[in-house]
Short mmCIF file of C-alpha atoms in Angstrom, two decimals:
data_model
loop_
_atom_site.label_atom_id
_atom_site.label_comp_id
_atom_site.label_asym_id
_atom_site.label_seq_id
_atom_site.Cartn_x
_atom_site.Cartn_y
_atom_site.Cartn_z
CA UNK A 406 -69.15 7.62 118.46
CA UNK A 407 -72.94 8.88 118.39
CA UNK A 408 -74.49 10.63 115.81
CA UNK A 409 -75.88 13.29 118.30
CA UNK A 410 -72.31 14.20 119.50
CA UNK A 411 -71.08 14.73 115.85
CA UNK A 412 -74.24 16.53 114.88
CA UNK A 413 -73.08 20.10 116.04
CA UNK A 414 -69.19 19.60 116.24
CA UNK A 415 -68.86 22.66 114.01
CA UNK A 416 -66.67 25.53 115.29
CA UNK A 417 -69.66 28.01 115.43
CA UNK A 418 -73.19 28.15 115.57
CA UNK A 419 -74.80 31.60 114.61
CA UNK A 420 -77.46 33.02 116.98
CA UNK A 421 -80.27 35.46 116.66
CA UNK A 422 -81.78 36.67 120.05
CA UNK A 423 -85.08 38.56 120.15
CA UNK A 424 -85.48 40.06 123.86
CA UNK A 425 -88.84 41.59 124.40
CA UNK A 426 -90.47 43.40 127.29
CA UNK A 427 -93.40 45.42 128.06
CA UNK A 428 -91.35 48.71 126.62
CA UNK A 429 -89.55 47.50 123.66
CA UNK A 430 -88.13 44.66 121.34
CA UNK A 431 -84.49 44.41 120.64
CA UNK A 432 -82.61 42.12 118.47
CA UNK A 433 -78.85 41.11 118.64
CA UNK A 434 -77.03 38.51 116.65
CA UNK A 435 -73.55 36.83 117.41
CA UNK A 436 -71.95 33.47 117.05
CA UNK A 437 -70.75 30.84 119.66
CA UNK A 438 -68.50 27.98 119.81
CA UNK A 439 -71.23 24.75 120.84
CA UNK A 440 -68.28 22.68 122.21
CA UNK A 441 -67.50 25.21 124.86
CA UNK A 442 -70.97 27.08 125.28
CA UNK A 443 -72.78 25.83 128.34
CA UNK A 444 -76.23 27.03 129.70
CA UNK A 445 -74.51 29.34 132.34
CA UNK A 446 -72.20 30.56 129.35
CA UNK A 447 -75.20 31.51 127.30
CA UNK A 448 -77.07 33.33 130.22
CA UNK A 449 -73.97 35.18 130.99
CA UNK A 450 -73.66 36.23 127.15
CA UNK A 451 -77.44 37.28 127.22
CA UNK A 452 -77.09 39.37 130.44
CA UNK A 453 -74.39 41.16 128.75
CA UNK A 454 -75.79 41.62 125.31
CA UNK A 455 -79.01 43.10 126.80
CA UNK A 456 -77.59 44.67 129.91
CA UNK A 457 -80.16 42.39 131.81
CA UNK A 458 -80.85 42.69 135.39
CA UNK A 459 -83.96 40.87 136.01
CA UNK A 460 -85.33 37.31 135.90
CA UNK A 461 -85.94 35.90 132.24
CA UNK A 462 -86.88 33.05 130.22
CA UNK A 463 -84.96 31.70 127.38
CA UNK A 464 -86.89 29.55 124.35
CA UNK A 465 -85.65 28.60 121.10
CA UNK A 466 -87.28 27.91 117.58
CA UNK A 467 -87.50 24.34 116.70
CA UNK A 468 -89.02 22.08 114.28
CA UNK A 469 -91.79 20.10 115.37
CA UNK A 470 -91.30 16.49 115.57
CA UNK A 471 -94.50 15.80 113.87
CA UNK A 472 -94.25 18.33 110.91
CA UNK A 473 -91.20 19.75 109.39
CA UNK A 474 -93.34 22.77 108.43
CA UNK A 475 -94.73 23.77 111.81
CA UNK A 476 -92.22 25.69 114.22
CA UNK A 477 -92.57 25.98 118.01
CA UNK A 478 -90.69 27.60 120.63
CA UNK A 479 -89.35 25.20 123.28
CA UNK A 480 -88.01 26.30 126.88
CA UNK A 481 -84.25 26.30 127.37
CA UNK A 482 -83.59 25.63 130.94
CA UNK A 483 -80.34 23.45 131.28
CA UNK A 484 -77.09 22.11 129.34
CA UNK A 485 -79.42 19.38 128.10
CA UNK A 486 -81.53 21.92 126.57
CA UNK A 487 -79.02 23.86 124.85
CA UNK A 488 -77.69 20.65 123.59
CA UNK A 489 -80.90 19.63 122.18
CA UNK A 490 -81.32 23.21 120.64
CA UNK A 491 -77.77 23.17 118.80
CA UNK A 492 -78.70 19.74 117.30
CA UNK A 493 -82.55 20.60 116.34
CA UNK A 494 -82.64 24.22 115.90
CA UNK A 495 -84.19 26.06 112.68
CA UNK A 496 -81.84 26.38 110.07
CA UNK A 497 -79.64 28.20 109.08
CA UNK A 498 -79.20 29.75 112.65
CA UNK A 499 -80.44 29.28 116.19
CA UNK A 500 -83.40 31.54 116.87
CA UNK A 501 -83.72 32.50 120.78
CA UNK A 502 -86.37 34.63 122.51
CA UNK A 503 -85.60 36.05 126.14
CA UNK A 504 -88.49 37.23 127.85
CA UNK A 505 -88.48 39.20 131.14
CA UNK A 506 -90.30 37.33 133.89
CA UNK A 507 -92.46 39.73 136.21
CA UNK A 508 -92.51 38.47 139.81
CA UNK A 509 -94.57 39.72 142.70
CA UNK A 510 -92.51 41.38 145.49
CA UNK A 511 -93.32 38.54 147.85
CA UNK A 512 -92.25 35.85 145.39
CA UNK A 513 -88.53 36.89 145.29
CA UNK A 514 -86.03 37.86 147.84
CA UNK A 515 -83.19 39.81 146.52
CA UNK A 516 -80.77 38.29 148.83
CA UNK A 517 -81.61 34.86 147.63
CA UNK A 518 -78.47 32.96 146.79
CA UNK A 519 -79.74 31.94 143.18
CA UNK A 520 -80.47 35.56 142.25
CA UNK A 521 -77.17 36.71 143.57
CA UNK A 522 -75.15 33.99 141.66
CA UNK A 523 -77.15 33.88 138.41
CA UNK A 524 -77.64 37.70 137.92
CA UNK A 525 -74.80 40.11 138.78
CA UNK A 526 -75.70 43.74 139.33
CA UNK A 527 -74.31 46.45 136.65
CA UNK A 528 -73.93 48.52 140.12
CA UNK A 529 -71.48 45.88 141.58
CA UNK A 530 -69.28 45.27 138.59
CA UNK A 531 -65.73 44.19 139.22
CA UNK A 532 -64.70 46.78 136.48
CA UNK A 533 -65.48 50.35 137.56
CA UNK A 534 -64.87 53.79 136.22
CA UNK A 535 -61.60 55.79 136.61
CA UNK A 536 -62.94 57.79 139.53
CA UNK A 537 -63.46 54.80 141.76
CA UNK A 538 -59.74 53.75 140.75
CA UNK A 539 -58.34 56.76 141.81
CA UNK A 540 -60.40 56.63 144.89
CA UNK A 541 -58.88 52.84 145.67
CA UNK A 542 -55.42 54.44 144.86
CA UNK A 543 -55.65 56.97 147.55
CA UNK A 544 -56.18 54.28 150.19
CA UNK A 545 -52.96 52.62 149.07
CA UNK A 546 -50.15 53.71 150.94
CA UNK A 547 -47.12 55.53 149.45
CA UNK A 548 -44.54 53.24 150.81
CA UNK A 549 -46.48 50.12 149.36
CA UNK A 550 -46.86 51.63 145.87
CA UNK A 551 -43.30 52.45 145.60
CA UNK A 552 -42.32 48.88 146.66
CA UNK A 553 -44.28 47.50 143.76
CA UNK A 554 -42.68 50.10 141.38
CA UNK A 555 -39.34 49.06 142.56
CA UNK A 556 -39.95 45.53 142.49
CA UNK A 557 -41.00 45.65 138.93
CA UNK A 558 -37.98 48.07 138.21
CA UNK A 559 -35.66 45.67 139.42
CA UNK A 560 -35.85 43.56 136.64
CA UNK A 561 -36.42 46.23 133.98
CA UNK A 562 -33.15 46.07 132.05
CA UNK A 563 -33.65 42.28 131.54
CA UNK A 564 -37.23 42.57 130.51
CA UNK A 565 -36.15 45.41 127.98
CA UNK A 566 -33.47 43.19 126.32
CA UNK A 567 -35.83 40.31 126.22
CA UNK A 568 -38.76 42.08 124.68
CA UNK A 569 -36.90 44.02 122.17
CA UNK A 570 -35.43 41.04 120.47
CA UNK A 571 -38.35 39.97 118.64
CA UNK A 572 -36.60 37.33 116.69
CA UNK A 573 -37.74 33.87 117.92
CA UNK A 574 -34.96 32.32 119.99
CA UNK A 575 -34.21 28.74 119.96
CA UNK A 576 -36.30 26.59 122.50
CA UNK A 577 -34.94 25.38 125.63
CA UNK A 578 -33.21 22.08 125.45
CA UNK A 579 -32.77 19.41 127.94
CA UNK A 580 -28.99 20.17 128.03
CA UNK A 581 -29.86 23.72 128.75
CA UNK A 582 -32.29 22.80 131.46
CA UNK A 583 -29.58 21.26 133.34
CA UNK A 584 -27.76 24.60 133.71
CA UNK A 585 -30.40 25.79 135.67
CA UNK A 586 -30.00 23.08 138.41
CA UNK A 587 -27.55 22.56 141.01
CA UNK A 588 -25.66 19.34 141.48
CA UNK A 589 -28.65 17.92 143.49
CA UNK A 590 -31.09 18.81 140.70
CA UNK A 591 -32.56 21.52 142.56
CA UNK A 592 -33.62 24.53 140.31
CA UNK A 593 -31.44 27.48 141.14
CA UNK A 594 -33.22 30.38 142.68
CA UNK A 595 -30.88 32.76 141.08
CA UNK A 596 -31.84 31.07 137.58
CA UNK A 597 -35.42 30.59 138.08
CA UNK A 598 -36.23 34.05 136.39
CA UNK A 599 -33.95 33.18 133.72
CA UNK A 600 -35.48 29.99 132.82
CA UNK A 601 -38.96 31.80 132.46
CA UNK A 602 -37.33 34.53 130.43
CA UNK A 603 -35.85 31.76 127.93
CA UNK A 604 -39.02 30.05 127.58
CA UNK A 605 -40.96 33.31 127.15
CA UNK A 606 -38.68 34.06 124.17
CA UNK A 607 -37.85 30.55 122.86
CA UNK A 608 -40.52 28.00 124.26
CA UNK A 609 -39.41 24.52 125.03
CA UNK A 610 -38.25 21.74 123.07
CA UNK A 611 -40.75 18.96 122.97
CA UNK A 612 -38.64 16.56 124.57
CA UNK A 613 -38.30 18.61 127.53
CA UNK A 614 -41.81 19.73 128.49
CA UNK A 615 -42.36 16.72 130.69
CA UNK A 616 -39.77 18.16 132.94
CA UNK A 617 -39.91 21.68 132.45
CA UNK A 618 -43.96 22.10 132.56
CA UNK A 619 -44.72 21.13 135.98
CA UNK A 620 -42.13 23.99 137.19
CA UNK A 621 -43.85 26.59 134.95
CA UNK A 622 -47.16 25.72 136.52
CA UNK A 623 -45.69 25.55 140.02
CA UNK A 624 -46.67 22.10 140.70
CA UNK A 625 -43.51 21.52 142.81
CA UNK A 626 -42.94 23.17 146.10
CA UNK A 627 -39.75 25.44 145.78
CA UNK A 628 -36.25 24.24 146.53
CA UNK A 629 -37.08 20.41 145.88
CA UNK A 630 -34.24 18.49 144.56
CA UNK A 631 -34.55 15.98 141.76
CA UNK A 632 -34.83 12.96 144.37
CA UNK A 633 -37.30 15.16 146.07
CA UNK A 634 -39.54 15.66 142.96
CA UNK A 635 -39.75 11.96 142.15
CA UNK A 636 -40.65 11.16 145.71
CA UNK A 637 -43.36 14.03 145.60
CA UNK A 638 -44.83 12.48 142.39
CA UNK A 639 -45.32 9.27 143.80
CA UNK A 640 -46.89 10.55 146.96
CA UNK A 641 -49.52 12.75 144.71
CA UNK A 642 -50.06 9.81 142.19
CA UNK A 643 -51.32 7.85 145.52
CA UNK A 644 -53.34 10.65 146.51
CA UNK A 645 -55.01 10.99 142.99
CA UNK A 646 -55.54 7.35 142.94
CA UNK A 647 -57.70 7.88 146.13
CA UNK A 648 -59.38 10.86 144.91
CA UNK A 649 -60.52 9.03 141.75
CA UNK A 650 -61.68 6.01 143.66
CA UNK A 651 -63.59 8.13 146.02
CA UNK A 652 -66.19 9.55 143.14
CA UNK A 653 -66.03 5.93 141.43
CA UNK A 654 -67.60 4.70 144.48
CA UNK A 655 -70.28 6.90 144.46
CA UNK A 656 -73.92 5.60 143.28
CA UNK A 657 -74.34 5.90 139.59
CA UNK A 658 -77.20 8.15 139.94
CA UNK A 659 -75.00 10.91 141.91
CA UNK A 660 -72.69 10.96 139.22
CA UNK A 661 -74.48 10.35 135.94
CA UNK A 662 -75.22 14.05 135.10
CA UNK A 663 -71.58 15.04 135.37
CA UNK A 664 -69.80 12.13 133.74
CA UNK A 665 -72.23 11.98 130.76
CA UNK A 666 -71.38 15.94 130.31
CA UNK A 667 -67.50 15.12 130.49
CA UNK A 668 -67.59 12.03 128.37
CA UNK A 669 -69.55 13.98 125.56
CA UNK A 670 -66.80 16.61 125.48
CA UNK A 671 -64.01 14.19 125.77
CA UNK A 672 -65.28 12.47 122.78
CA UNK A 673 -65.11 15.70 120.82
CA UNK A 674 -61.84 17.25 122.09
CA UNK A 675 -59.17 17.87 119.54
CA UNK A 676 -60.11 14.74 117.49
CA UNK A 677 -58.06 15.82 114.51
CA UNK A 678 -54.90 15.24 116.61
CA UNK A 679 -53.64 11.97 116.42
CA UNK A 680 -53.48 11.58 120.38
CA UNK A 681 -57.33 11.89 120.23
CA UNK A 682 -58.07 10.22 116.81
CA UNK A 683 -58.87 6.94 118.51
CA UNK A 684 -61.88 4.82 119.29
CA UNK A 685 -64.11 6.24 122.16
CA UNK A 686 -62.80 3.44 124.37
CA UNK A 687 -59.21 4.12 123.92
CA UNK A 688 -56.85 4.55 127.06
CA UNK A 689 -56.20 7.90 126.05
CA UNK A 690 -59.64 9.09 126.14
CA UNK A 691 -60.18 7.32 129.42
CA UNK A 692 -57.28 9.18 130.91
CA UNK A 693 -58.92 12.59 130.04
CA UNK A 694 -62.27 11.59 131.28
CA UNK A 695 -60.76 10.35 134.56
CA UNK A 696 -58.86 13.72 135.06
CA UNK A 697 -61.85 15.95 134.41
CA UNK A 698 -64.19 13.68 136.44
CA UNK A 699 -61.93 13.62 139.53
CA UNK A 700 -61.36 17.40 139.38
CA UNK A 701 -64.93 17.99 139.07
CA UNK A 702 -65.95 15.69 142.03
CA UNK A 703 -62.91 16.77 144.15
CA UNK A 704 -64.06 20.51 143.76
CA UNK A 705 -67.90 20.40 143.68
CA UNK A 706 -68.17 24.16 143.98
CA UNK A 707 -66.46 24.50 140.52
CA UNK A 708 -67.43 20.95 139.12
CA UNK A 709 -67.06 20.46 135.29
CA UNK A 710 -67.70 23.20 132.58
CA UNK A 711 -67.52 23.00 128.72
CA UNK A 712 -63.99 24.15 127.86
CA UNK A 713 -62.12 22.28 130.64
CA UNK A 714 -61.44 19.44 128.31
CA UNK A 715 -59.59 21.85 126.14
CA UNK A 716 -57.42 23.02 128.97
CA UNK A 717 -56.40 19.24 130.13
CA UNK A 718 -55.72 18.07 126.60
CA UNK A 719 -52.21 19.63 125.88
CA UNK A 720 -51.41 18.76 129.35
CA UNK A 721 -52.13 15.03 128.78
CA UNK A 722 -50.34 14.79 125.46
CA UNK A 723 -47.41 16.29 126.93
CA UNK A 724 -47.22 14.71 130.42
CA UNK A 725 -48.73 11.31 129.32
CA UNK A 726 -49.09 10.09 133.12
CA UNK A 727 -52.72 10.44 134.05
CA UNK A 728 -51.64 11.41 137.75
CA UNK A 729 -49.29 13.90 136.95
CA UNK A 730 -51.34 15.51 134.57
CA UNK A 731 -54.13 16.04 136.95
CA UNK A 732 -51.73 17.91 139.42
CA UNK A 733 -50.81 19.98 136.22
CA UNK A 734 -54.28 20.65 135.49
CA UNK A 735 -55.03 21.19 139.07
CA UNK A 736 -52.36 23.96 139.20
CA UNK A 737 -53.57 25.60 135.93
CA UNK A 738 -57.26 25.58 137.27
CA UNK A 739 -56.31 27.50 140.38
CA UNK A 740 -55.98 30.55 137.74
CA UNK A 741 -58.37 29.49 135.28
CA UNK A 742 -61.17 28.58 137.32
CA UNK A 743 -62.40 32.20 137.49
CA UNK A 744 -63.14 31.83 133.85
CA UNK A 745 -65.84 29.17 134.51
CA UNK A 746 -67.54 31.00 137.43
CA UNK A 747 -71.48 30.90 137.01
CA UNK A 748 -71.96 34.67 137.49
CA UNK A 749 -69.48 35.61 134.78
CA UNK A 750 -67.94 38.56 136.51
CA UNK A 751 -64.30 37.38 135.71
CA UNK A 752 -65.05 37.29 132.16
CA UNK A 753 -66.89 40.30 132.06
CA UNK A 754 -63.80 42.03 133.81
CA UNK A 755 -61.42 40.68 131.21
CA UNK A 756 -63.71 41.75 128.31
CA UNK A 757 -63.59 45.19 129.97
CA UNK A 758 -59.76 45.13 130.49
CA UNK A 759 -59.25 44.14 126.75
CA UNK A 760 -61.66 47.02 125.59
CA UNK A 761 -59.49 49.38 127.74
CA UNK A 762 -56.25 48.24 126.18
CA UNK A 763 -57.51 48.34 122.62
CA UNK A 764 -58.75 52.08 123.43
CA UNK A 765 -55.30 52.82 124.54
CA UNK A 766 -53.44 51.61 121.48
CA UNK A 767 -56.30 52.07 118.56
CA UNK A 768 -58.98 54.30 119.70
CA UNK A 769 -60.27 54.55 116.46
CA UNK A 770 -60.88 50.76 116.14
CA UNK A 771 -62.14 50.52 119.70
CA UNK A 772 -64.82 53.33 118.49
CA UNK A 773 -65.47 51.25 115.52
CA UNK A 774 -66.34 48.25 117.52
CA UNK A 775 -68.55 50.18 119.81
CA UNK A 776 -70.44 51.46 116.93
CA UNK A 777 -71.18 48.18 115.27
CA UNK A 778 -72.09 46.62 118.48
CA UNK A 779 -69.23 44.58 119.16
CA UNK A 780 -67.67 46.82 121.79
CA UNK A 781 -68.65 44.35 124.44
CA UNK A 782 -65.89 42.24 123.01
CA UNK A 783 -68.12 39.19 123.11
CA UNK A 784 -66.77 37.79 120.16
CA UNK A 785 -63.64 37.21 122.10
CA UNK A 786 -65.14 35.02 124.34
CA UNK A 787 -63.52 31.82 123.15
CA UNK A 788 -60.11 33.34 123.04
CA UNK A 789 -60.36 34.53 126.71
CA UNK A 790 -62.23 31.37 128.02
CA UNK A 791 -59.33 29.12 126.86
CA UNK A 792 -56.13 31.31 126.67
CA UNK A 793 -56.30 31.37 122.88
CA UNK A 794 -56.00 27.68 122.66
CA UNK A 795 -58.50 26.99 119.75
CA UNK A 796 -57.12 29.95 117.55
CA UNK A 797 -53.73 28.20 117.05
CA UNK A 798 -52.83 24.44 115.61
CA UNK A 799 -52.47 22.17 118.31
CA UNK A 800 -48.68 22.08 118.22
CA UNK A 801 -48.57 25.79 118.18
CA UNK A 802 -50.97 25.97 121.07
CA UNK A 803 -48.71 23.96 123.22
CA UNK A 804 -45.80 26.50 122.56
CA UNK A 805 -48.22 29.24 123.23
CA UNK A 806 -49.28 27.97 126.65
CA UNK A 807 -45.66 27.70 128.00
CA UNK A 808 -45.34 31.27 126.96
CA UNK A 809 -48.34 32.35 128.75
CA UNK A 810 -47.26 30.50 131.99
CA UNK A 811 -43.68 31.67 131.53
CA UNK A 812 -45.12 35.27 132.24
CA UNK A 813 -46.32 34.16 135.87
CA UNK A 814 -43.96 34.02 138.66
CA UNK A 815 -43.61 30.90 140.85
CA UNK A 816 -46.39 29.88 142.87
CA UNK A 817 -48.48 32.91 141.23
CA UNK A 818 -51.14 30.43 140.02
CA UNK A 819 -52.93 30.05 143.28
CA UNK A 820 -54.43 32.58 145.37
CA UNK A 821 -54.49 35.24 143.23
CA UNK A 822 -56.16 38.53 144.87
CA UNK A 823 -59.44 39.68 143.55
CA UNK A 824 -58.55 42.39 141.10
CA UNK A 825 -58.77 46.22 141.76
CA UNK A 826 -60.82 48.05 138.99
CA UNK A 827 -58.91 49.14 136.10
CA UNK A 828 -57.85 52.87 135.20
CA UNK A 829 -58.93 54.28 132.14
CA UNK A 830 -56.02 54.37 129.69
CA UNK A 831 -55.76 56.86 126.77
CA UNK A 832 -53.20 56.45 124.20
CA UNK A 833 -53.03 56.48 120.65
CA UNK A 834 -50.50 54.91 117.94
CA UNK A 835 -49.57 56.08 114.49
CA UNK A 836 -49.99 52.76 113.18
CA UNK A 837 -51.66 50.14 115.54
CA UNK A 838 -52.06 47.33 113.16
CA UNK A 839 -48.38 46.96 112.11
CA UNK A 840 -45.91 44.65 113.40
CA UNK A 841 -42.97 46.88 112.65
CA UNK A 842 -41.60 47.56 115.94
CA UNK A 843 -40.28 50.94 114.71
CA UNK A 844 -43.77 52.03 114.47
CA UNK A 845 -44.57 51.29 117.92
CA UNK A 846 -41.96 53.77 119.00
CA UNK A 847 -43.85 56.48 117.48
CA UNK A 848 -46.83 55.91 120.05
CA UNK A 849 -47.67 58.91 122.30
CA UNK A 850 -48.64 58.33 125.80
CA UNK A 851 -51.24 60.68 127.05
CA UNK A 852 -52.34 58.28 130.19
CA UNK A 853 -53.44 60.09 133.14
CA UNK A 854 -54.03 56.65 135.29
CA UNK A 855 -52.85 56.66 138.81
CA UNK A 856 -49.55 55.25 139.74
CA UNK A 857 -51.00 51.80 140.82
CA UNK A 858 -49.96 48.04 140.29
CA UNK A 859 -51.23 46.83 137.02
CA UNK A 860 -51.20 43.03 137.73
CA UNK A 861 -54.84 43.04 138.00
CA UNK A 862 -55.32 42.97 134.14
CA UNK A 863 -56.46 39.84 133.12
CA UNK A 864 -56.85 38.81 136.67
CA UNK A 865 -53.12 38.32 137.12
CA UNK A 866 -52.45 37.17 133.70
CA UNK A 867 -52.13 40.19 131.70
CA UNK A 868 -50.10 38.69 128.77
CA UNK A 869 -53.10 36.86 127.39
CA UNK A 870 -54.90 40.11 126.83
CA UNK A 871 -51.89 41.37 124.87
CA UNK A 872 -52.27 38.41 122.66
CA UNK A 873 -55.84 39.07 122.18
CA UNK A 874 -54.88 42.63 121.27
CA UNK A 875 -52.17 41.56 119.00
CA UNK A 876 -54.68 39.42 116.94
CA UNK A 877 -57.31 42.50 116.75
CA UNK A 878 -54.79 44.80 115.64
CA UNK A 879 -53.59 42.67 113.05
CA UNK A 880 -56.87 42.28 111.53
CA UNK A 881 -58.33 45.65 112.08
CA UNK A 882 -57.56 47.29 108.59
CA UNK A 883 -59.41 44.27 107.09
CA UNK A 884 -62.41 44.35 109.47
CA UNK A 885 -62.61 48.26 109.15
CA UNK A 886 -62.04 48.20 105.50
CA UNK A 887 -64.94 45.66 104.74
CA UNK A 888 -67.16 47.43 107.42
CA UNK A 889 -67.84 44.15 109.45
CA UNK A 890 -70.52 44.24 112.01
CA UNK A 891 -70.58 42.37 115.21
CA UNK A 892 -72.15 39.11 113.56
CA UNK A 893 -69.72 39.28 110.60
CA UNK A 894 -66.64 39.87 112.64
CA UNK A 895 -67.47 36.89 114.71
CA UNK A 896 -67.96 34.59 112.03
CA UNK A 897 -64.81 36.08 110.37
CA UNK A 898 -62.72 35.02 113.28
CA UNK A 899 -64.42 31.53 113.67
CA UNK A 900 -63.05 30.89 110.11
CA UNK A 901 -59.33 31.71 111.40
CA UNK A 902 -59.87 29.06 113.88
CA UNK A 903 -56.22 27.09 114.22
CA UNK A 904 -54.90 29.19 111.44
CA UNK A 905 -53.40 32.32 113.22
CA UNK A 906 -49.64 32.72 112.77
CA UNK A 907 -48.31 31.92 116.19
CA UNK A 908 -44.80 33.77 115.69
CA UNK A 909 -46.53 36.79 114.14
CA UNK A 910 -49.06 37.14 117.24
CA UNK A 911 -46.36 36.58 119.86
CA UNK A 912 -44.20 39.06 118.60
CA UNK A 913 -46.61 41.74 118.15
CA UNK A 914 -47.83 40.93 121.80
CA UNK A 915 -44.36 41.03 123.29
CA UNK A 916 -43.73 44.61 121.66
CA UNK A 917 -47.26 45.67 123.00
CA UNK A 918 -46.48 44.59 126.50
CA UNK A 919 -43.19 45.85 126.50
CA UNK A 920 -44.43 49.10 125.61
CA UNK A 921 -47.08 48.82 128.32
CA UNK A 922 -44.56 48.18 131.13
CA UNK A 923 -42.10 50.80 129.79
CA UNK A 924 -44.61 53.69 129.85
CA UNK A 925 -46.65 52.83 132.80
CA UNK A 926 -44.12 51.55 135.21
CA UNK A 927 -40.36 51.95 134.38
CA UNK A 928 -40.09 56.09 134.25
CA UNK A 929 -41.12 56.37 137.64
CA UNK A 930 -38.87 53.82 139.37
CA UNK A 931 -34.94 53.76 139.63
CA UNK A 932 -33.73 50.18 139.81
CA UNK A 933 -30.33 51.34 140.80
CA UNK A 934 -31.72 52.88 144.18
CA UNK A 935 -33.66 49.74 145.03
CA UNK A 936 -32.58 47.51 147.97
CA UNK A 937 -33.38 44.00 148.57
CA UNK A 938 -35.75 44.70 151.26
CA UNK A 939 -37.87 46.73 148.75
CA UNK A 940 -38.96 43.38 147.27
CA UNK A 941 -40.12 41.52 150.33
CA UNK A 942 -43.29 40.33 150.51
CA UNK A 943 -44.52 41.72 146.95
CA UNK A 944 -46.21 39.15 144.81
CA UNK A 945 -45.59 40.37 140.86
CA UNK A 946 -47.83 38.83 138.64
CA UNK A 947 -46.40 40.52 135.42
CA UNK A 948 -42.95 38.97 135.99
CA UNK A 949 -41.42 37.66 132.94
#
């Protein structure tokens, strides 16, 4: 393994940024994970930190190659420049300078695609204020809103019993899996939701994950028998082989940039886990490389971004077969690809949603974060980008992922609608940081949010945000007691990488999510009066 790869394999790099224009100079400090921070990610963070709506240049302070005492600023224009900056930046932090570029009117067309993709306008943010949400709500027909509420309330009694039992259930075993199938091995439609509920409560036994994970990820079309699934995997395996051969047949000069980036990440993905603690030419690493490269060249509009290797690694460890892992990864990315969009709009939306949820449960802590410059929630970047995979041990991350997937209904991973803007939520809790479910019952609901569908939280995956909220509330007292600022807090959470207690986080998240559903959805619906026709054509992205 090259020394260059290992030089910045730390979990966090501290960054100090100076932004200057003709009017003022502003300084911000934060920490990033170098293994998942790309050039586009960095631009997105800077645009959010300084509220930039202009063309800007980035330079970094580096030691001169001829003299260790002299320091010069070098241009930072690509992923390669950023990698060089991480490796050769001045100690002890990476110092950046952001400068506004003034262009003449005839030098820039505001409709230019590069400008539109690279600099999202604040005026066109996905997340808007409550007033716009209410306006949108007025255009939703009343029958449609009631249909959604009835659809959610139909399963309310089952949700309540599952959420209220905060004791970890035993994982789903292979023997229990058979009870969800008919005599031909078809997953019974009447038991599909029960399966997801069981996984949500207890996870999946390791030796059953190869069988159950593809169902949670909606890899198989509905109503397939066991024989159908076996045939389907053979067909999809051949399709994957053709896709892989297609990019492997391209001239090296057309693939070198992407394949080099992928290999660099593969060589530093989960190196402490036995499956990946191997030589650089080991078949395990080659499988991971092939999966990521095939995806990147099959979907050039998405391509490859740092962090994708983290998402694929648990799938490969579990599925072991390269082709099957690819199709599981492909299904997962149909939901996760928005996190890697170059304009950063989805991540900005999720940050705003998390901030709204925090303000709902703990307005005091939310205000504290805003006052110390952390109200943008950028310190949660790694959490949201990777569905919190790095925050837990690898084995715990496997269970975490299957729990998250169990909250998504069948076939919900693809074709998610673009989210509506989120309503402003106002709610206070007597003791938001506690793990005691009794204290959560003391929360008072003062929400004036319109009765709309809430699955837009987290771009259709709201439970991830409640996991983030759970972590924040568990550490809020320590953060406030020690008066941590934005940078100190970011470094604090970086020291907790792979050290969080999954059981505590999940139990608290389930209680929060249960309370959210109960107070926002259940009271206005009566499951006893609902009819089967009320639910047709409704895609419930918060089904558990």
